[in-house]
Amino acid sequence: MSARDAVAAVAGRFTEHHPDARPAAADGPLGWSGYAGSRARAVERTGEEESVLYGTAEVGDRECVLVSFEFGFLGGSLGGRTGDRLEAAYALARERRLPLVSLVATGGSRMQEGMIALIQLQRVARASAQLRAAGLPQIAVLRDPTTGGGWATVGAGADVVLALPGAQIGFAGSRVRPAGADPYAYTAEGQFEAGSVDAVVAPGELPRVLNRWLTLLTATAAAGAAPVPRALSATGLPSTGWDAVEQARAAGRPRAGAYLDAYFAYRLPLTGDRCGGTDPGLLAGVGLHDGRPVAYVAQCGTATRPAGYRTAARVVRLADRLGLPVLTLVDTPGAANDAEAERAGAGAAIADAFAAVASAGVPVTTLVIGEGGSGGALALAAPGNTHVTSDSYFSVIAPELAAAILKRGPGEVRATADQLRLRPQDLVDLGVARSVVGPAGA
């Protein structure tokens, strides 16, 4: 697919822009013999003047600055003039206060320009950082292939990273990988599993998905916190501490997915910690609630892994930068504490989640919908704005583990649960929770 075909596939209107021209030696900054001829053939073959084109566009009913790579032009490689265009595209987005969408297909830096090509990555990184500081979102769509510096800046540096099925994605291109390297690791699907891609999107779905992302990330957020979800069950308040634990652990209790489906008209996922990990027990992203974009982080009842906490921190910080309120759903027996979790930096990941919530300038709303186990649950809870359902509990530690620490026998677990005062009504009395939330219509 050419750069213009890629644009036409997602945009109803596109107005191309051009940066100010600057003189350049025919064979480039290195005087690379034959480079002028290679460029001329690329122009003749593709009809493009460079490996990137950019301009303003409409994706559905949303305006953006759109960048598209032409892989047929010297492999979509980055040279000095490519850097000019990319820098100008980011500047245009800042000037117009528009999000930036990049349709990436590149083999990396241009060999014929040597280090001059490589330092274009610094220009792109700076322009991206300036756009981020301006509070404007960046979305990347990874086409086939997306490798080298283009992946490590325009692609991986975006707030939302989407990929086309089967696309080759990786810092190392196919000709420079180690012998015997697993090819799956360099695919869209492999990068998704590794937490570097938010979603793999079929080409036919891309215009709709992009329009929804642009809607969620550019809609003017209403002032104030996200509304508290209503409870999805009518379970009565527990009589004892152990009753609270059993209600929270009941197999039939509503889980995070059900709450999110009931709360949002639609939602789009943000997946992975960008450090090589994902946690299937944590759902995160942005959704539309009553016409208002809200970021969400939801635990799904399993022990939360380090990748989950890093993903949560990433989403909370993105929401903070874009001015979106945050909803967190707490439901975990605690943080994963196996050896693998420790090697993956559990302590640092939990600390990062605490810091992201604590430093957020946007309001964070929390509903405890099941188990609230220790610091692993508290890391995602909003100070002063946490609510609980009647089939939940929140405790410094699970009663079985508390009994073990206190050297009590199994017969004393129930009494320990009462002493911990972990029932929903206890949490309100203690000031830990603001309210016990009832079901809709109650």
Coordinates of C-alpha atoms in Angstrom, one line a residue:
M1 CA 0.0 0.0 0.0
S2 CA 1.4 3.4 -1.0
A3 CA 1.5 6.4 1.4
R4 CA -1.5 8.0 -0.4
D5 CA -3.4 4.7 -0.5
A6 CA -2.9 4.4 3.2
V7 CA -4.2 8.0 3.7
A8 CA -7.2 7.3 1.5
A9 CA -8.0 4.2 3.4
V10 CA -8.6 6.1 6.7
A11 CA -9.3 9.8 5.8
G12 CA -12.2 11.4 4.0
R13 CA -10.3 14.6 3.4
F14 CA -6.6 15.3 3.2
T15 CA -4.8 18.6 2.6
E16 CA -1.1 18.1 2.0
H17 CA 1.5 20.5 3.5
H18 CA 5.1 20.9 2.5
P19 CA 8.0 22.2 4.6
D20 CA 10.2 25.0 3.5
A21 CA 12.7 23.7 0.9
R22 CA 16.3 23.8 1.8
P23 CA 19.3 23.2 -0.5
A24 CA 21.1 19.9 -0.4
A25 CA 24.0 18.4 -2.3
A26 CA 22.9 16.1 -5.1
D27 CA 24.5 13.0 -3.6
G28 CA 23.6 13.9 -0.1
P29 CA 25.7 15.0 2.9
L30 CA 28.2 12.2 2.5
G31 CA 28.6 12.6 -1.2
W32 CA 27.4 9.0 -1.7
S33 CA 28.1 8.1 -5.3
G34 CA 24.8 7.3 -7.1
Y35 CA 22.5 8.6 -4.3
A36 CA 21.1 11.3 -6.6
G37 CA 20.2 8.6 -9.1
S38 CA 18.6 6.4 -6.5
R39 CA 16.4 9.3 -5.3
A40 CA 15.4 10.2 -8.9
R41 CA 14.3 6.6 -9.5
A42 CA 12.4 6.6 -6.3
V43 CA 10.6 9.8 -7.4
E44 CA 9.8 8.3 -10.7
R45 CA 8.6 5.0 -9.2
T46 CA 6.4 6.5 -6.5
G47 CA 5.5 10.0 -7.6
E48 CA 6.6 11.2 -4.2
E49 CA 9.4 13.7 -3.4
E50 CA 10.3 12.0 -0.1
S51 CA 9.6 9.0 2.0
V52 CA 7.0 10.8 4.1
L53 CA 4.0 13.1 3.3
Y54 CA 1.9 15.0 5.8
G55 CA -1.0 17.3 6.1
T56 CA -4.3 18.0 7.8
A57 CA -7.0 15.3 7.5
E58 CA -10.5 14.3 8.7
V59 CA -10.9 10.8 10.0
G60 CA -14.6 10.4 10.2
D61 CA -15.8 13.6 11.9
R62 CA -12.4 14.2 13.7
E63 CA -9.6 16.5 12.4
C64 CA -6.0 15.6 12.9
V65 CA -2.6 16.0 11.4
L66 CA -1.8 12.9 9.4
V67 CA 1.6 11.5 8.5
S68 CA 2.1 8.7 6.0
F69 CA 5.3 6.8 5.1
E70 CA 6.0 5.8 1.5
F71 CA 7.9 2.5 1.7
G72 CA 8.5 2.5 -2.0
F73 CA 10.7 5.5 -1.6
L74 CA 14.0 4.0 -0.5
G75 CA 12.3 1.7 2.0
G76 CA 10.5 4.5 3.8
S77 CA 13.8 5.4 5.3
L78 CA 14.6 8.5 7.3
G79 CA 17.0 11.1 5.9
G80 CA 17.5 14.8 6.5
R81 CA 14.5 15.9 4.3
T82 CA 12.4 13.2 6.0
G83 CA 13.3 14.8 9.3
D84 CA 12.2 18.2 8.0
R85 CA 8.8 16.8 7.1
L86 CA 8.3 14.9 10.4
E87 CA 9.4 17.9 12.4
A88 CA 7.0 20.2 10.4
A89 CA 4.2 17.7 10.9
Y90 CA 4.6 17.8 14.7
A91 CA 4.9 21.6 14.6
L92 CA 1.7 21.8 12.6
A93 CA -0.1 19.7 15.2
R94 CA 1.1 22.0 18.0
E95 CA 0.1 25.1 16.0
R96 CA -3.4 23.8 15.2
R97 CA -3.9 22.1 18.5
L98 CA -4.6 18.8 16.7
P99 CA -3.8 15.2 17.5
L100 CA -1.1 13.5 15.3
V101 CA -1.8 10.2 13.5
S102 CA 1.1 8.5 11.9
L103 CA 0.7 5.7 9.3
V104 CA 4.2 4.1 9.6
A105 CA 6.0 1.9 7.1
T106 CA 9.8 2.2 7.3
G107 CA 13.0 0.3 7.2
G108 CA 14.9 2.7 9.4
S109 CA 17.6 5.3 8.8
R110 CA 18.9 6.0 5.3
M111 CA 22.4 4.5 4.8
Q112 CA 23.4 7.0 2.1
E113 CA 23.2 9.8 4.6
G114 CA 25.0 8.1 7.4
M115 CA 25.0 9.8 10.8
I116 CA 23.0 12.8 9.4
A117 CA 20.2 10.3 8.8
L118 CA 20.5 8.8 12.3
I119 CA 20.4 12.1 14.1
Q120 CA 16.9 12.7 12.6
L121 CA 15.7 10.4 15.4
Q122 CA 16.7 13.1 17.9
R123 CA 14.7 15.7 16.0
V124 CA 11.7 13.5 15.9
A125 CA 12.0 12.6 19.6
R126 CA 12.2 16.3 20.5
A127 CA 9.2 17.2 18.4
S128 CA 7.2 14.3 19.9
A129 CA 8.2 15.5 23.4
Q130 CA 7.0 19.0 22.6
L131 CA 3.7 17.7 21.4
R132 CA 3.3 15.6 24.5
A133 CA 4.1 18.6 26.7
A134 CA 1.4 20.6 24.8
G135 CA -1.2 18.0 26.0
L136 CA -1.9 16.7 22.5
P137 CA -2.3 12.9 21.7
Q138 CA -0.2 10.9 19.3
I139 CA -1.6 7.7 17.6
A140 CA 0.6 5.4 15.5
V141 CA -0.6 2.8 13.0
L142 CA 2.1 0.3 12.3
R143 CA 2.1 -1.0 8.7
D144 CA 4.3 -3.6 7.1
P145 CA 7.2 -3.2 7.9
T146 CA 7.9 -0.8 10.8
T147 CA 11.5 -1.2 11.9
G148 CA 14.5 0.7 13.0
G149 CA 14.4 4.3 14.2
G150 CA 11.0 4.9 12.8
W151 CA 9.6 2.2 15.1
A152 CA 11.7 3.5 18.1
T153 CA 10.5 7.1 17.7
V154 CA 7.3 7.8 15.7
G155 CA 5.9 4.3 16.4
A156 CA 6.7 3.3 19.9
G157 CA 6.8 6.9 21.1
A158 CA 3.1 7.3 20.4
D159 CA 0.4 7.3 23.2
V160 CA -1.7 4.7 21.4
V161 CA 0.0 2.1 19.2
L162 CA -2.1 0.2 16.7
A163 CA -0.8 -2.4 14.2
L164 CA -2.1 -4.1 11.1
P165 CA -2.3 -7.9 11.2
G166 CA 0.9 -9.7 10.3
A167 CA 3.0 -6.5 10.1
Q168 CA 6.7 -6.9 10.6
I169 CA 7.6 -4.7 13.7
G170 CA 10.9 -4.5 15.5
F171 CA 13.9 -2.3 16.1
A172 CA 16.0 -4.8 14.1
G173 CA 15.1 -5.2 10.5
S174 CA 15.0 -8.6 8.8
R175 CA 18.6 -8.3 7.5
V176 CA 20.3 -7.4 10.8
R177 CA 18.6 -9.8 13.3
P178 CA 20.6 -12.5 15.1
A179 CA 20.6 -15.8 13.3
G180 CA 17.9 -18.1 14.6
A181 CA 15.9 -15.2 16.1
D182 CA 12.2 -16.1 16.7
P183 CA 10.4 -14.4 13.8
Y184 CA 7.1 -14.2 15.7
A185 CA 8.7 -11.7 18.1
Y186 CA 9.0 -9.3 15.2
T187 CA 5.4 -9.4 14.2
A188 CA 2.4 -7.2 15.2
E189 CA 0.9 -10.2 17.1
G190 CA 4.2 -10.9 18.9
Q191 CA 4.6 -7.2 19.9
F192 CA 1.1 -7.1 21.2
E193 CA 1.7 -10.1 23.4
A194 CA 4.9 -8.4 24.6
G195 CA 3.0 -5.3 25.7
S196 CA 4.4 -2.9 23.0
V197 CA 1.2 -2.7 20.9
D198 CA -2.2 -1.7 22.2
A199 CA -4.3 -3.5 19.6
V200 CA -4.0 -5.4 16.3
V201 CA -6.6 -3.9 14.0
A202 CA -7.9 -5.4 10.7
P203 CA -7.6 -2.9 7.8
G204 CA -11.4 -2.7 7.4
E205 CA -11.8 -1.7 11.0
L206 CA -9.1 0.9 11.1
P207 CA -11.1 4.0 10.1
R208 CA -13.7 3.3 12.8
V209 CA -11.2 2.5 15.4
L210 CA -9.1 5.6 14.6
N211 CA -12.2 7.8 14.7
R212 CA -13.2 6.4 18.1
W213 CA -9.7 7.0 19.5
L214 CA -9.7 10.5 18.2
T215 CA -13.1 11.1 19.7
L216 CA -12.0 9.8 23.1
L217 CA -8.7 11.6 23.2
T218 CA -9.8 15.0 21.8
A219 CA -13.3 15.4 23.3
T220 CA -13.5 18.2 25.8
A221 CA -13.6 16.5 29.2
A222 CA -16.3 17.7 31.6
A223 CA -15.1 19.1 34.9
G224 CA -15.2 16.8 37.9
A225 CA -14.6 13.2 38.7
A226 CA -16.0 10.3 36.8
P227 CA -19.4 9.1 38.3
V228 CA -19.3 6.1 40.5
P229 CA -20.6 3.0 38.8
R230 CA -23.7 1.4 40.4
A231 CA -23.3 -2.1 41.9
L232 CA -24.3 -4.9 39.6
S233 CA -25.6 -7.2 42.4
A234 CA -28.1 -6.7 45.2
T235 CA -26.2 -8.7 47.8
G236 CA -27.0 -7.4 51.3
L237 CA -24.3 -6.1 53.7
P238 CA -22.4 -8.9 55.4
S239 CA -23.0 -9.7 59.0
T240 CA -19.5 -10.8 59.8
G241 CA -16.0 -10.2 58.5
W242 CA -15.8 -13.7 57.1
D243 CA -19.2 -13.2 55.4
A244 CA -17.7 -10.2 53.6
V245 CA -14.7 -12.3 52.5
E246 CA -17.0 -15.1 51.2
Q247 CA -19.2 -12.7 49.3
A248 CA -16.2 -11.1 47.7
R249 CA -14.8 -14.4 46.7
A250 CA -18.1 -15.8 45.4
A251 CA -17.7 -17.3 41.9
G252 CA -20.9 -15.7 40.6
R253 CA -20.1 -12.2 41.7
P254 CA -20.0 -9.6 38.9
R255 CA -16.5 -9.0 37.6
A256 CA -14.7 -6.0 36.1
G257 CA -15.7 -6.8 32.5
A258 CA -19.3 -6.7 33.4
Y259 CA -18.9 -3.3 35.2
L260 CA -17.0 -1.8 32.3
D261 CA -19.6 -3.0 29.8
A262 CA -22.4 -1.5 31.8
Y263 CA -20.6 1.8 32.4
F264 CA -19.3 2.6 28.9
A265 CA -21.1 3.1 25.6
Y266 CA -17.8 1.7 24.1
R267 CA -14.3 1.4 25.3
L268 CA -10.9 1.0 23.6
P269 CA -8.0 -0.9 25.3
L270 CA -4.5 0.2 26.2
T271 CA -2.5 -2.9 26.6
G272 CA 0.9 -3.6 28.0
D273 CA 3.6 -1.9 30.1
R274 CA 6.0 -1.0 27.2
C275 CA 8.6 -3.0 29.0
G276 CA 7.9 -6.4 27.5
G277 CA 5.0 -7.4 29.7
T278 CA 1.3 -7.7 29.9
D279 CA -1.1 -8.7 32.7
P280 CA -4.2 -10.5 31.5
G281 CA -5.7 -9.8 34.9
L282 CA -5.9 -6.1 34.3
L283 CA -8.0 -4.1 31.9
A284 CA -7.1 -0.6 30.9
G285 CA -8.0 2.0 28.3
V286 CA -10.4 4.8 27.6
G287 CA -14.2 4.6 27.2
L288 CA -17.1 6.9 26.6
H289 CA -19.5 7.3 29.5
D290 CA -22.6 9.6 29.0
G291 CA -20.8 11.3 26.1
R292 CA -17.7 11.9 28.2
P293 CA -14.3 10.3 27.8
V294 CA -13.1 8.5 30.9
A295 CA -9.8 6.5 31.4
Y296 CA -10.1 3.2 33.3
V297 CA -7.9 0.7 35.1
A298 CA -9.7 -2.4 36.3
Q299 CA -8.4 -5.5 38.2
C300 CA -10.1 -8.7 37.3
G301 CA -9.9 -10.7 40.5
T302 CA -6.4 -12.2 40.1
A303 CA -3.1 -11.3 41.7
T304 CA -1.9 -8.2 39.9
R305 CA 1.5 -8.7 38.2
P306 CA 4.2 -6.0 37.8
A307 CA 3.3 -5.5 34.2
G308 CA -0.3 -4.7 35.4
Y309 CA 0.9 -2.0 37.7
R310 CA 3.2 -0.5 35.1
T311 CA 0.3 -0.5 32.6
A312 CA -1.9 1.2 35.2
A313 CA 0.6 3.9 35.8
R314 CA 1.0 4.5 32.1
V315 CA -2.7 4.9 31.6
V316 CA -3.2 7.2 34.6
R317 CA -0.3 9.4 33.5
L318 CA -1.7 9.6 29.9
A319 CA -5.1 10.6 31.3
D320 CA -3.5 13.2 33.5
R321 CA -1.7 14.7 30.5
L322 CA -4.8 14.8 28.4
G323 CA -7.1 16.0 31.2
L324 CA -9.3 12.8 31.4
P325 CA -10.9 11.7 34.7
V326 CA -9.9 8.2 35.8
L327 CA -12.0 5.3 37.0
T328 CA -10.3 2.4 38.8
L329 CA -12.0 -0.9 39.8
V330 CA -10.3 -2.7 42.6
D331 CA -10.5 -6.5 42.7
T332 CA -7.4 -8.5 43.7
P333 CA -6.4 -10.8 46.5
G334 CA -3.1 -8.8 46.3
A335 CA 0.0 -8.3 44.3
A336 CA 1.6 -11.3 42.7
N337 CA 4.4 -12.4 45.0
D338 CA 6.0 -15.3 43.2
A339 CA 9.7 -15.4 42.3
E340 CA 8.9 -14.3 38.7
A341 CA 7.1 -11.2 40.0
E342 CA 10.0 -10.3 42.2
R343 CA 12.4 -10.6 39.3
A344 CA 10.1 -8.4 37.2
G345 CA 10.3 -5.6 39.8
A346 CA 7.1 -6.0 41.7
G347 CA 8.1 -3.5 44.4
A348 CA 9.1 -0.8 41.9
A349 CA 6.0 -1.4 39.8
I350 CA 3.7 -1.0 42.7
A351 CA 5.5 2.1 43.8
D352 CA 5.1 3.5 40.3
A353 CA 1.3 2.9 40.4
F354 CA 1.0 4.6 43.9
A355 CA 3.0 7.6 42.5
A356 CA 0.9 7.9 39.4
V357 CA -2.4 8.0 41.3
A358 CA -0.9 10.3 44.0
S359 CA 0.4 12.8 41.5
A360 CA -2.5 12.8 39.2
G361 CA -4.0 16.3 38.6
V362 CA -7.2 14.8 37.2
P363 CA -9.8 13.3 39.6
V364 CA -9.6 9.6 40.2
T365 CA -12.6 7.6 41.3
T366 CA -12.4 4.1 42.7
L367 CA -14.9 1.4 43.3
V368 CA -14.0 -1.8 45.1
I369 CA -16.0 -4.5 43.5
G370 CA -14.5 -7.6 45.1
E371 CA -11.4 -8.4 47.1
G372 CA -9.2 -5.5 48.3
G373 CA -6.1 -7.3 49.2
S374 CA -3.4 -5.2 50.9
G375 CA -1.1 -2.8 49.1
G376 CA -1.7 -4.6 45.8
A377 CA -5.2 -3.2 45.9
L378 CA -4.5 0.1 47.6
A379 CA -2.0 1.1 44.8
L380 CA -5.0 1.7 42.5
A381 CA -7.3 3.2 45.0
A382 CA -8.1 6.9 45.0
P383 CA -7.3 8.7 48.3
G384 CA -10.5 10.3 49.6
N385 CA -12.6 9.0 46.7
T386 CA -12.9 5.3 47.1
H387 CA -16.3 3.6 47.2
V388 CA -17.2 -0.1 47.9
T389 CA -20.0 -2.5 46.9
S390 CA -21.8 -4.7 49.4
D391 CA -20.0 -7.8 48.0
S392 CA -16.5 -6.5 48.6
Y393 CA -13.9 -6.2 51.4
F394 CA -10.7 -4.2 51.9
S395 CA -8.1 -5.3 54.3
V396 CA -4.5 -4.8 55.3
I397 CA -4.0 -8.4 54.4
A398 CA -6.2 -11.5 53.8
P399 CA -7.5 -12.9 57.1
E400 CA -5.8 -16.3 56.5
L401 CA -2.5 -14.6 56.1
A402 CA -3.1 -12.3 59.0
A403 CA -3.8 -15.3 61.2
A404 CA -0.6 -17.0 60.0
I405 CA 1.5 -13.9 60.8
L406 CA 0.0 -13.7 64.2
K407 CA 0.7 -17.4 64.8
R408 CA -3.0 -18.2 65.1
G409 CA -4.5 -21.6 64.0
P410 CA -7.0 -22.1 61.2
G411 CA -9.8 -22.0 63.7
E412 CA -9.1 -18.4 64.4
V413 CA -9.3 -17.1 60.9
R414 CA -13.0 -16.1 61.1
A415 CA -12.4 -14.2 64.4
T416 CA -9.4 -12.5 62.8
A417 CA -11.6 -11.3 59.9
D418 CA -13.9 -9.6 62.4
Q419 CA -10.9 -8.0 64.1
L420 CA -9.6 -6.6 60.8
R421 CA -12.9 -4.6 60.3
L422 CA -12.8 -5.3 56.6
R423 CA -16.6 -5.2 55.9
P424 CA -17.9 -2.5 53.5
Q425 CA -19.8 -0.8 56.4
D426 CA -16.6 -0.9 58.5
L427 CA -14.6 0.8 55.8
V428 CA -17.1 3.6 55.7
D429 CA -17.1 3.9 59.5
L430 CA -13.2 4.0 59.4
G431 CA -13.2 6.7 56.7
V432 CA -11.4 4.5 54.2
A433 CA -14.4 4.4 51.9
R434 CA -16.9 7.2 51.2
S435 CA -19.9 5.1 50.6
V436 CA -21.4 1.6 50.0
V437 CA -22.7 1.7 46.5
G438 CA -26.0 0.1 45.8
P439 CA -27.4 -1.3 42.6
A440 CA -29.1 0.8 40.0
G441 CA -32.6 1.8 41.0
A442 CA -32.1 1.0 44.6

